[in-house]
Coordinates of C-alpha atoms in Angstrom, one line a residue:
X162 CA 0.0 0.0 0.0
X163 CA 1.5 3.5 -0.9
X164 CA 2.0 5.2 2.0
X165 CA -0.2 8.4 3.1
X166 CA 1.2 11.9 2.9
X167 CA 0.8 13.4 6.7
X168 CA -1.9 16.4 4.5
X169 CA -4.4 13.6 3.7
X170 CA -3.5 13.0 0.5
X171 CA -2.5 10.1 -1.4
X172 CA 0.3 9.5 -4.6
X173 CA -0.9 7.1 -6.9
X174 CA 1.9 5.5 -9.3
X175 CA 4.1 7.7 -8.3
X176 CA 2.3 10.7 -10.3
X177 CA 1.1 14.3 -8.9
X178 CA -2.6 13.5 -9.2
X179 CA -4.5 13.8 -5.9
X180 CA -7.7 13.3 -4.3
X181 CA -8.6 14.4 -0.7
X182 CA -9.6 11.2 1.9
X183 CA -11.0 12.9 4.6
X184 CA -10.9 10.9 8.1
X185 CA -13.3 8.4 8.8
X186 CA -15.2 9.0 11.5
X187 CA -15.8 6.2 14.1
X188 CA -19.0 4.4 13.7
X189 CA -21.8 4.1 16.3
X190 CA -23.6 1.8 17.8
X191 CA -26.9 1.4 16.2
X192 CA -30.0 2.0 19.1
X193 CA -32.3 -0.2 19.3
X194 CA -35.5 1.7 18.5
X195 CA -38.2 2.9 21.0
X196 CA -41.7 1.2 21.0
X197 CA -44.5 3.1 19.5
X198 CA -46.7 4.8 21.8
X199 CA -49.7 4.2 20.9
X200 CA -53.9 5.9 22.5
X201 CA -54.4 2.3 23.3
X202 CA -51.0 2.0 25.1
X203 CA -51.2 5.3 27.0
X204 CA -54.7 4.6 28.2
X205 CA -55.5 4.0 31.6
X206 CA -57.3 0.7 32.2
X207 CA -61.1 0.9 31.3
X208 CA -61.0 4.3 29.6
X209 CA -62.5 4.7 26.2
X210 CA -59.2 4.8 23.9
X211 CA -59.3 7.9 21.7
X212 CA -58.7 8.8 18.0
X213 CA -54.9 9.2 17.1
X214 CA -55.7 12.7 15.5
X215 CA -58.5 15.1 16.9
X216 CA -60.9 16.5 14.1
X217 CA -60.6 20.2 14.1
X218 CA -64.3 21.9 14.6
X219 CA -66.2 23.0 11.5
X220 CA -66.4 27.0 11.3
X221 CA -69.9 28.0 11.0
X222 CA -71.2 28.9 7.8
X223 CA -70.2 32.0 6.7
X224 CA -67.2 32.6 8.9
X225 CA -64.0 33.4 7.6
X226 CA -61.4 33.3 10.4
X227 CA -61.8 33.7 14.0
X228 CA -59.5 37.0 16.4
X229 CA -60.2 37.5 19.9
X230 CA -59.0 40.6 20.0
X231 CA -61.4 41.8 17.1
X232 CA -64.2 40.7 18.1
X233 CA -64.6 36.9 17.6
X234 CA -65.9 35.3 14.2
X235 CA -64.8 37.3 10.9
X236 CA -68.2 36.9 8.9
X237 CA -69.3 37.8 5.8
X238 CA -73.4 36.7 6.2
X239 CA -74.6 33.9 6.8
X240 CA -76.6 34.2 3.4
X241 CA -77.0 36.2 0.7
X242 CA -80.1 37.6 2.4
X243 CA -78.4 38.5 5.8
X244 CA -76.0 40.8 3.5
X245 CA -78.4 42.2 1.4
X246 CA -80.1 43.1 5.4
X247 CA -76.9 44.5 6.8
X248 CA -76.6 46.4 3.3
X249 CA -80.1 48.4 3.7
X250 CA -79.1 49.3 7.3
X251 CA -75.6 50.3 6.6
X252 CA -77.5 52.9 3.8
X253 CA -79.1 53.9 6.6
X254 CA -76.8 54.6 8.9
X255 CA -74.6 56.6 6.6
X256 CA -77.2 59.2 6.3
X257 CA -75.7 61.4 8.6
X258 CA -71.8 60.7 7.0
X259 CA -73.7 61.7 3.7
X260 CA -74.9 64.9 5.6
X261 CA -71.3 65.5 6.7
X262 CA -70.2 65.5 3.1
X263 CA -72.9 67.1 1.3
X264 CA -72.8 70.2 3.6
X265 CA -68.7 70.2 3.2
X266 CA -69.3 70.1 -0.8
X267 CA -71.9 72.9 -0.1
X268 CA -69.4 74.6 1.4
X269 CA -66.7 74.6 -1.5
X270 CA -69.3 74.9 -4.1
X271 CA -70.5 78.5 -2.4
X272 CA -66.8 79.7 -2.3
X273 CA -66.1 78.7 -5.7
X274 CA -66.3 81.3 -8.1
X275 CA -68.1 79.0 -11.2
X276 CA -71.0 77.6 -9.0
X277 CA -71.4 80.9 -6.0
X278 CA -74.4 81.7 -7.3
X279 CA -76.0 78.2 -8.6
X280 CA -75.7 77.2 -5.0
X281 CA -77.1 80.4 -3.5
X282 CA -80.1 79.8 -5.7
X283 CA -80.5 76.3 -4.2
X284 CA -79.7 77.7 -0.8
X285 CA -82.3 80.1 -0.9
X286 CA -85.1 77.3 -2.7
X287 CA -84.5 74.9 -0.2
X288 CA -84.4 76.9 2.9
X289 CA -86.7 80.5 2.2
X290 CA -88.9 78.9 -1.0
X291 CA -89.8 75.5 -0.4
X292 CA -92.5 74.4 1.9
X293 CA -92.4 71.0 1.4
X294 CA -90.9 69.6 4.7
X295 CA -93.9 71.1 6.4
X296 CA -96.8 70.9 4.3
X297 CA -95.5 67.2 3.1
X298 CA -96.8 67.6 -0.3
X299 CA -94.1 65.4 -2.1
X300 CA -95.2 62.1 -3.2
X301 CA -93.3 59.4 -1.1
X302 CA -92.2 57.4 -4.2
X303 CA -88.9 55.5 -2.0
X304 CA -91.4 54.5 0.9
X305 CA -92.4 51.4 -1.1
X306 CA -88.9 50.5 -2.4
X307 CA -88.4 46.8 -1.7
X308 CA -84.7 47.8 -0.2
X309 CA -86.7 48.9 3.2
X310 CA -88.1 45.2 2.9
X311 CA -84.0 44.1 3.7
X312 CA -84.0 46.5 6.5
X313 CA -86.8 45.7 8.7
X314 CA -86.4 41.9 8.0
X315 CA -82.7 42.9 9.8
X316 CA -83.8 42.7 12.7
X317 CA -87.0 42.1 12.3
X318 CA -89.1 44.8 12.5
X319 CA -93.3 43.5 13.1
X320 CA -96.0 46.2 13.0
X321 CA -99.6 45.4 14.8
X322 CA -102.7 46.4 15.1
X323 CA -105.0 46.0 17.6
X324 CA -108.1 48.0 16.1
X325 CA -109.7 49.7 13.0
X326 CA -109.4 52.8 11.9
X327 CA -111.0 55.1 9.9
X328 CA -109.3 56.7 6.8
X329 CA -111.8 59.2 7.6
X330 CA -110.2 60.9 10.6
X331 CA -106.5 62.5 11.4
X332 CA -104.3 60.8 13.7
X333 CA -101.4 61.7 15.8
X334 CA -99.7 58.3 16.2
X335 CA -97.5 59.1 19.1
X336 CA -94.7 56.6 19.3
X337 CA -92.9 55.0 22.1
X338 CA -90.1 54.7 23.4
X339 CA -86.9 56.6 20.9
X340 CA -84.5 54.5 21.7
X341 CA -80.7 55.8 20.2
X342 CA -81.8 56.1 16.5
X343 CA -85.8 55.0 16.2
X344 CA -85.4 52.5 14.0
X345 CA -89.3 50.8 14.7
X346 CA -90.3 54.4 13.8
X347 CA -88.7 54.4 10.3
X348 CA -89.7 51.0 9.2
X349 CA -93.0 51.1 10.4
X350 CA -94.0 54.9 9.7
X351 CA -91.2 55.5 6.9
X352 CA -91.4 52.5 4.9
X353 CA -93.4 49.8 3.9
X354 CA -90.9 46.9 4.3
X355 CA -92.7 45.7 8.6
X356 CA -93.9 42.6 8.6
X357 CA -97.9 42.9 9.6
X358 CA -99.9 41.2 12.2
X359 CA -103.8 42.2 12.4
X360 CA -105.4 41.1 16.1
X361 CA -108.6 42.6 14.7
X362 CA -109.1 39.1 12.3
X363 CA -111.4 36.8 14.0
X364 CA -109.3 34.2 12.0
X365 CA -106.0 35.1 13.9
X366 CA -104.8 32.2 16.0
X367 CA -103.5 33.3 19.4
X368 CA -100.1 33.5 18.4
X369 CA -100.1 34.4 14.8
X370 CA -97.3 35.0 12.3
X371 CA -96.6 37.5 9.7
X372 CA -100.1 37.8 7.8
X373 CA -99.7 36.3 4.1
X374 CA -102.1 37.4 1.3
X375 CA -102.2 34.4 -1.4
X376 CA -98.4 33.2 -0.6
X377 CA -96.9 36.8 -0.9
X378 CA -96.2 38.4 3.0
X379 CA -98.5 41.4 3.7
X380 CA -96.1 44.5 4.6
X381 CA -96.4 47.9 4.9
X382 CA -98.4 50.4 7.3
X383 CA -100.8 50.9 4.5
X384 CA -102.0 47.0 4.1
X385 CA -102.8 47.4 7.8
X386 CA -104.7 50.7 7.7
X387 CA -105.7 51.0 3.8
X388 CA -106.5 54.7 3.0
X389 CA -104.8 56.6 6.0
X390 CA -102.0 58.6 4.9
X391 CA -99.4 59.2 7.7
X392 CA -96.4 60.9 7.5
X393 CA -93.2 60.7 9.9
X394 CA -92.1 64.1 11.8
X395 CA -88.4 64.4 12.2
X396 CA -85.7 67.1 14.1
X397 CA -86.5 70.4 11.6
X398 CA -82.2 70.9 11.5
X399 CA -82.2 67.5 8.9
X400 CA -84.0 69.7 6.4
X401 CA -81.0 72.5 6.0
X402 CA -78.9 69.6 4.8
X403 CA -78.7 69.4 0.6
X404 CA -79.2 66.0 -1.1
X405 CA -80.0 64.8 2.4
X406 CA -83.4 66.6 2.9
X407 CA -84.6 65.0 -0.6
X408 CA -84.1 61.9 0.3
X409 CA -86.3 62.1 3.5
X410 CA -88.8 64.3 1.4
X411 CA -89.2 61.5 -0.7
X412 CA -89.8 58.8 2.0
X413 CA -92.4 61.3 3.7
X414 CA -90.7 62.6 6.2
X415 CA -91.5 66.1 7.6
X416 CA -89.9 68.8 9.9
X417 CA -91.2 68.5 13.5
X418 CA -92.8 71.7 13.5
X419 CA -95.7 73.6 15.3
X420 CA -96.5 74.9 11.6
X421 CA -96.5 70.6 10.0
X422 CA -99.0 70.1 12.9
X423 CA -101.5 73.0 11.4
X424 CA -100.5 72.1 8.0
X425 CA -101.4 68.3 7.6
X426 CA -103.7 67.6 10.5
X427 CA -106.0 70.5 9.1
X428 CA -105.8 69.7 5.3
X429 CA -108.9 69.5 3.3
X430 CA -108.3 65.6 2.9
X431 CA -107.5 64.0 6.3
X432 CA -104.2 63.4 6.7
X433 CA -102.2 62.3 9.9
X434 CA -98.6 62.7 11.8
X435 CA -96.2 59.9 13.5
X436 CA -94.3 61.7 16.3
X437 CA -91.7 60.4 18.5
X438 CA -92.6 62.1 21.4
X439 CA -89.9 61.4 24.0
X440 CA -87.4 63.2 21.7
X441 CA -83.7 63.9 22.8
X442 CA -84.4 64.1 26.3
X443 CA -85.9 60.1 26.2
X444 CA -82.8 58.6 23.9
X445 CA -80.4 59.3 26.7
X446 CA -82.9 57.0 29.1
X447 CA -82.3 54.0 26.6
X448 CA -81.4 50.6 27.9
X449 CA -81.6 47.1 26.9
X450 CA -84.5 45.5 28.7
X451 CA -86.2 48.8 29.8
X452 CA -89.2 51.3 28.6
X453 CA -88.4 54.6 30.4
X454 CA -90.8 57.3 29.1
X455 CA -90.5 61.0 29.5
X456 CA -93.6 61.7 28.9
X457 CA -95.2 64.0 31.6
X458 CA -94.1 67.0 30.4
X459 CA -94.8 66.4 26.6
X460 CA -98.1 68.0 26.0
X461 CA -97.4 69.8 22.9
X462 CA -98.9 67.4 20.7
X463 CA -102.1 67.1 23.1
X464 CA -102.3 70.8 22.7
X465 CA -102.0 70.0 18.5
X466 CA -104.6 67.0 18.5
X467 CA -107.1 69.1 20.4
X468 CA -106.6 72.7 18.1
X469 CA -107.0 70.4 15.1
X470 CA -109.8 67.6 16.7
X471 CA -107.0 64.9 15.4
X472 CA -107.2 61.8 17.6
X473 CA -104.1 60.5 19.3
X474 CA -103.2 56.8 18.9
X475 CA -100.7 55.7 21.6
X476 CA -97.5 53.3 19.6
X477 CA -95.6 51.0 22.0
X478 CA -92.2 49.3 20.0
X479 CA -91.3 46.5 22.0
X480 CA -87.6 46.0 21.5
X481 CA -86.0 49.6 20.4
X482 CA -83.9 50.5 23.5
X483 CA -82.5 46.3 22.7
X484 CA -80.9 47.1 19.5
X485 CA -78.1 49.0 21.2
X486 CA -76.0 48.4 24.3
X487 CA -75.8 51.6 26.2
X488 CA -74.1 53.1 29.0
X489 CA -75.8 55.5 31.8
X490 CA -73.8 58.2 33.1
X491 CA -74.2 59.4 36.6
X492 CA -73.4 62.8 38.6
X493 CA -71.5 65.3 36.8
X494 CA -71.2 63.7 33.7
X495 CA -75.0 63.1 33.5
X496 CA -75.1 67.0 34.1
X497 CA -73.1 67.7 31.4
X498 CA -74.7 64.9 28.9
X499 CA -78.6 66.3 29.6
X500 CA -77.3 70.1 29.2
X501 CA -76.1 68.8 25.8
X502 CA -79.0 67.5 24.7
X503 CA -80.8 70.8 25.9
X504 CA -78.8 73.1 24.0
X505 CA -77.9 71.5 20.6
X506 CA -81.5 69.6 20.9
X507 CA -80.4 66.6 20.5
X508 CA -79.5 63.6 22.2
X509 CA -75.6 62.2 22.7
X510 CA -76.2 58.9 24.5
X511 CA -72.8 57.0 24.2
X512 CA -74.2 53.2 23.2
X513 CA -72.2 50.9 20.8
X514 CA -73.6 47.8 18.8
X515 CA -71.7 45.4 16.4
X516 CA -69.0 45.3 13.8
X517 CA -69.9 44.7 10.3
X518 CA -68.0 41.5 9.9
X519 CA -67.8 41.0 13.6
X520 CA -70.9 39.9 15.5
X521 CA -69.3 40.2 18.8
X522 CA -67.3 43.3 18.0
X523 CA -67.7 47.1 18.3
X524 CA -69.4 49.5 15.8
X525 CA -72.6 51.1 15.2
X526 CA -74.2 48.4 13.3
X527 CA -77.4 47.5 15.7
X528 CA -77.9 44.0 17.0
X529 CA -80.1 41.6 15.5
X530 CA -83.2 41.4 17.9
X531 CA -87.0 42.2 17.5
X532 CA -89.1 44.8 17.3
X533 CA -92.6 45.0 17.7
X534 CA -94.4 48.1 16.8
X535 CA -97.8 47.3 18.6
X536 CA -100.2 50.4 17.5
X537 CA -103.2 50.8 20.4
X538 CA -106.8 52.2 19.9
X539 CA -107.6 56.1 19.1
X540 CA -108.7 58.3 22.0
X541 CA -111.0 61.4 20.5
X542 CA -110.0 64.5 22.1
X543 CA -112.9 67.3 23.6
X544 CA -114.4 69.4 21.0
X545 CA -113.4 73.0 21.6
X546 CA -114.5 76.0 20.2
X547 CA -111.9 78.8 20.0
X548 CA -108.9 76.7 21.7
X549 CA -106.6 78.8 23.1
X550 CA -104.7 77.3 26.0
X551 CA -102.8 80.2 27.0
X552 CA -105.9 82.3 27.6
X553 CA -108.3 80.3 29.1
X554 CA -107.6 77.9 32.4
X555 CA -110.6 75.9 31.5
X556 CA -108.6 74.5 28.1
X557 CA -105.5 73.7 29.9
X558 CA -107.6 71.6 32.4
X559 CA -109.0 69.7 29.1
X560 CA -105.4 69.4 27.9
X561 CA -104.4 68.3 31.1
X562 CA -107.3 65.4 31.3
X563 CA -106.8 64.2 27.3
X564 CA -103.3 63.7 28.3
X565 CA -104.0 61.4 31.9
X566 CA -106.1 59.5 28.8
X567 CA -103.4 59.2 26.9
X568 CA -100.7 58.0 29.7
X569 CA -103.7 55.4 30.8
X570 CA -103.7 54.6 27.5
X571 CA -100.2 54.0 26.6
X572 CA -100.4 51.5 30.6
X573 CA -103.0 49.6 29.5
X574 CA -101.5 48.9 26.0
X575 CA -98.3 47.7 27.6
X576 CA -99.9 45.3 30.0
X577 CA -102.4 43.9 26.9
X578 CA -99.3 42.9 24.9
X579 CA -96.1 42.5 27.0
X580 CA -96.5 38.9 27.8
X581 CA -98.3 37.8 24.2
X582 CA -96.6 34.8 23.0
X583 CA -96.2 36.7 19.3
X584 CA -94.4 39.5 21.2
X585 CA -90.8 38.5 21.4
X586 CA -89.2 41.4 22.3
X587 CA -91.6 41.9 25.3
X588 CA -91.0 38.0 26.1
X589 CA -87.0 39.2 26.4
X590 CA -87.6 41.6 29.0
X591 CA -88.6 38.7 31.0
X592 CA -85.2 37.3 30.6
X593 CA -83.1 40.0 31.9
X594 CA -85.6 40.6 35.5
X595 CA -86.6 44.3 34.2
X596 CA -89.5 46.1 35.6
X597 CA -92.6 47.5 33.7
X598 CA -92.7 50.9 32.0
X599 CA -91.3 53.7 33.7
X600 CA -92.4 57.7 33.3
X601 CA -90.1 59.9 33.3
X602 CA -90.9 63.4 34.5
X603 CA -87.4 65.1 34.8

């Protein structure tokens, strides 16, 4: 054997090719291998062996990934039908972002040199010219869009009536409670997307469903009350807001103004209003499980229905202080939130919902949970000649009597219907231990 250069490398016949022979290493002992552990091995004696790999849960349908920290389940619907619902409440949510922007364009339209006096004409049309937001005179072509069907199926939104009336006669529907954004209100008075339910059939069952006419769902306050033509009364600041104020003009919405009041209720063909009455001062009262009413010192629309021999129909929506989760203030803080709401006349409740796409996160998107709009009978107010409150103590005492009526009214309408096995939302306050309805009188 040729013998090895000490630098690894070996001469072959005697010539100066080379290769490298690295060392080699010492071999090890081969280990015997380990026994296979095994679920039947590992057991403990009697135990029901388990399956080698677990099965990872199935995500429900619709979810696309699950975060803790933003809210649980990332969800895109359910169905096509649950987005098309979250669609029609998103459009109307952004009303007041389309506000925002359409007064900012306003804005740079005015101080434009090209388009100053185009928008000063619309300016003074919409604001000195046009009577429309309190004489209500615009047909409501959007109230029967089929979009509002989406929204009120959201959540869903269930209008019912409990008696007849007469397409004869003006009403002041006064509805109860506001909740944070009076969403019963708008489906019901606004649209024609609720689902119906008429007590007044002798064929209704004792807990009936959404009425059907030949297949199709019945909807709409006018398939309930056929002939009486309401409109919806909203804060008079939304009409001073271009684009915006069309849009509610053409869903039949009007300002909430002493003026609408004498305007509609004492037009040639009967006509009647939808108020919310609580107003700013009730939406900072709002609270899942609860009907606080402020209500005892509201007597401007009694003072109305009486001037103008309307009759006032009491509205009781189930469900509308559910939709949001709220949080009360107290002390200070509630000093500062109600002197708010006094000045700028409206309310700033701080409440939050749920995400879009999150069903346990934050946003403004409301929760899913019933409404039921349950409209009670009309109360006929005193016929008086020459009404004028102000001057005569014996008309105040009458205002002051229609409006006990109207309180007993609105009691009695709660008891009939809180525990009705149609009325889910009034069957959830039974869940969280809440009390009756509450009034309010400061």
């Amino acid at each position: 054997m040729p013998p090895v250069n000490p630098t690894g490398f070996r001469v072959i016949n005697d010539t100066k090719k080379r290769y490298h022979t690295p060392p080699t290493a010492p071999r090890k002992k081969a280990l015997s291998p380990l026994p296979r552990r095994t679920p039947e091995s590992t057991a403990s004696p009697g135990a029901v062996p388990r399956r080698a790999h677990a099965i990872r849960a199935k995500k429900p349908k619709g979810v696309i990934f699950t975060s803790n920290y933003l809210g649980g389940d990332f969800s895109i619907g359910t169905s096509r039908e649950s987005r098309w619902q979250t669609a029609a409440v998103l459009s109307f949510l952004m009303l007041l972002p389309l506000a925002a922007y359409c007064s900012s364009m306003t804005f740079l339209f005015l101080i434009f040199p090209l388009t100053t006096l185009q928008t000063l004409a619309y300016l003074w049309f919409i604001w000195v010219y046009d009577q429309t937001p309190v004489n209500g005179d615009r047909t409501p072509f959007l109230r029967r869009s089929c979009w509002w069907n989406h929204l009120c199926d959201y959540f869903p939104i269930t209008l019912v009536k409990t008696t007849e009336l007469s397409p004869d006669r003006s009403y002041i529907f006064g509805y109860h409670p506001h909740g944070i954004i009076s969403h019963g209100a708008f489906g019901a008075f606004a649209t024609e997307g609720a689902a119906v339910v008429d007590l007044t059939d002798p064929t209704t069952p004792d807990a009936p469903v959404a009425e059907t006419d030949g297949g199709v769902q019945r909807r709409g306050f006018s398939s309930l009350f056929p002939g009486v033509d309401v409109r919806l009364l909203t804060l008079p600041i939304n009409f001073y807001v271009p684009v915006c104020r069309e849009l509610l003009l053409w869903l039949g919405i009007c300002s909430a103004e002493r003026e609408t009041f004498q305007k509609i209720l004492c037009d040639r063909q009967p006509r009647s209003i939808a108020l919310v009455v609580g107003g700013a001062d009730e939406a900072v009262l709002a609270a899942p499980g609860t009907m606080q009413l402020y209500l005892e010192r509201r007597k401007g629309f009694i003072r109305e229905a009486v001037a103008a021999g309307a009759s006032l129909v009491p509205v009781l929506a189930f469900g509308e202080n559910d939709v949001y989760d709220t949080t009360q203030l107290h002390g200070v803080l509630r000093w500062i939130q109600e002197t708010a709401t006094h000045f700028f006349t409206f309310s700033m409740p701080i409440f939050h919902g749920r995400g879009v796409f999150f069903k346990d996160g934050f946003g403004f998107v409301p929760h899913r949970r019933s409404i039921v709009v349950v409209v009670g009978a009309p109360i006929a107010p005193p016929l008086i000649v020459g009404f004028d409150p102000r001057k005569y103590p014996a008309h105040r005492a009458a205002v002051d009597e229609l409006h006990r009526r109207y309180v007993a009214a609105l009691i009695e309408l709660y008891d009939a219907h809180k525990d009705a096995q149609w009325n889910d939302a009034g069957l959830r306050r039974l869940k969280t231990g809440s009390g009756g309805i509450g009034l309010v009188s400061s």
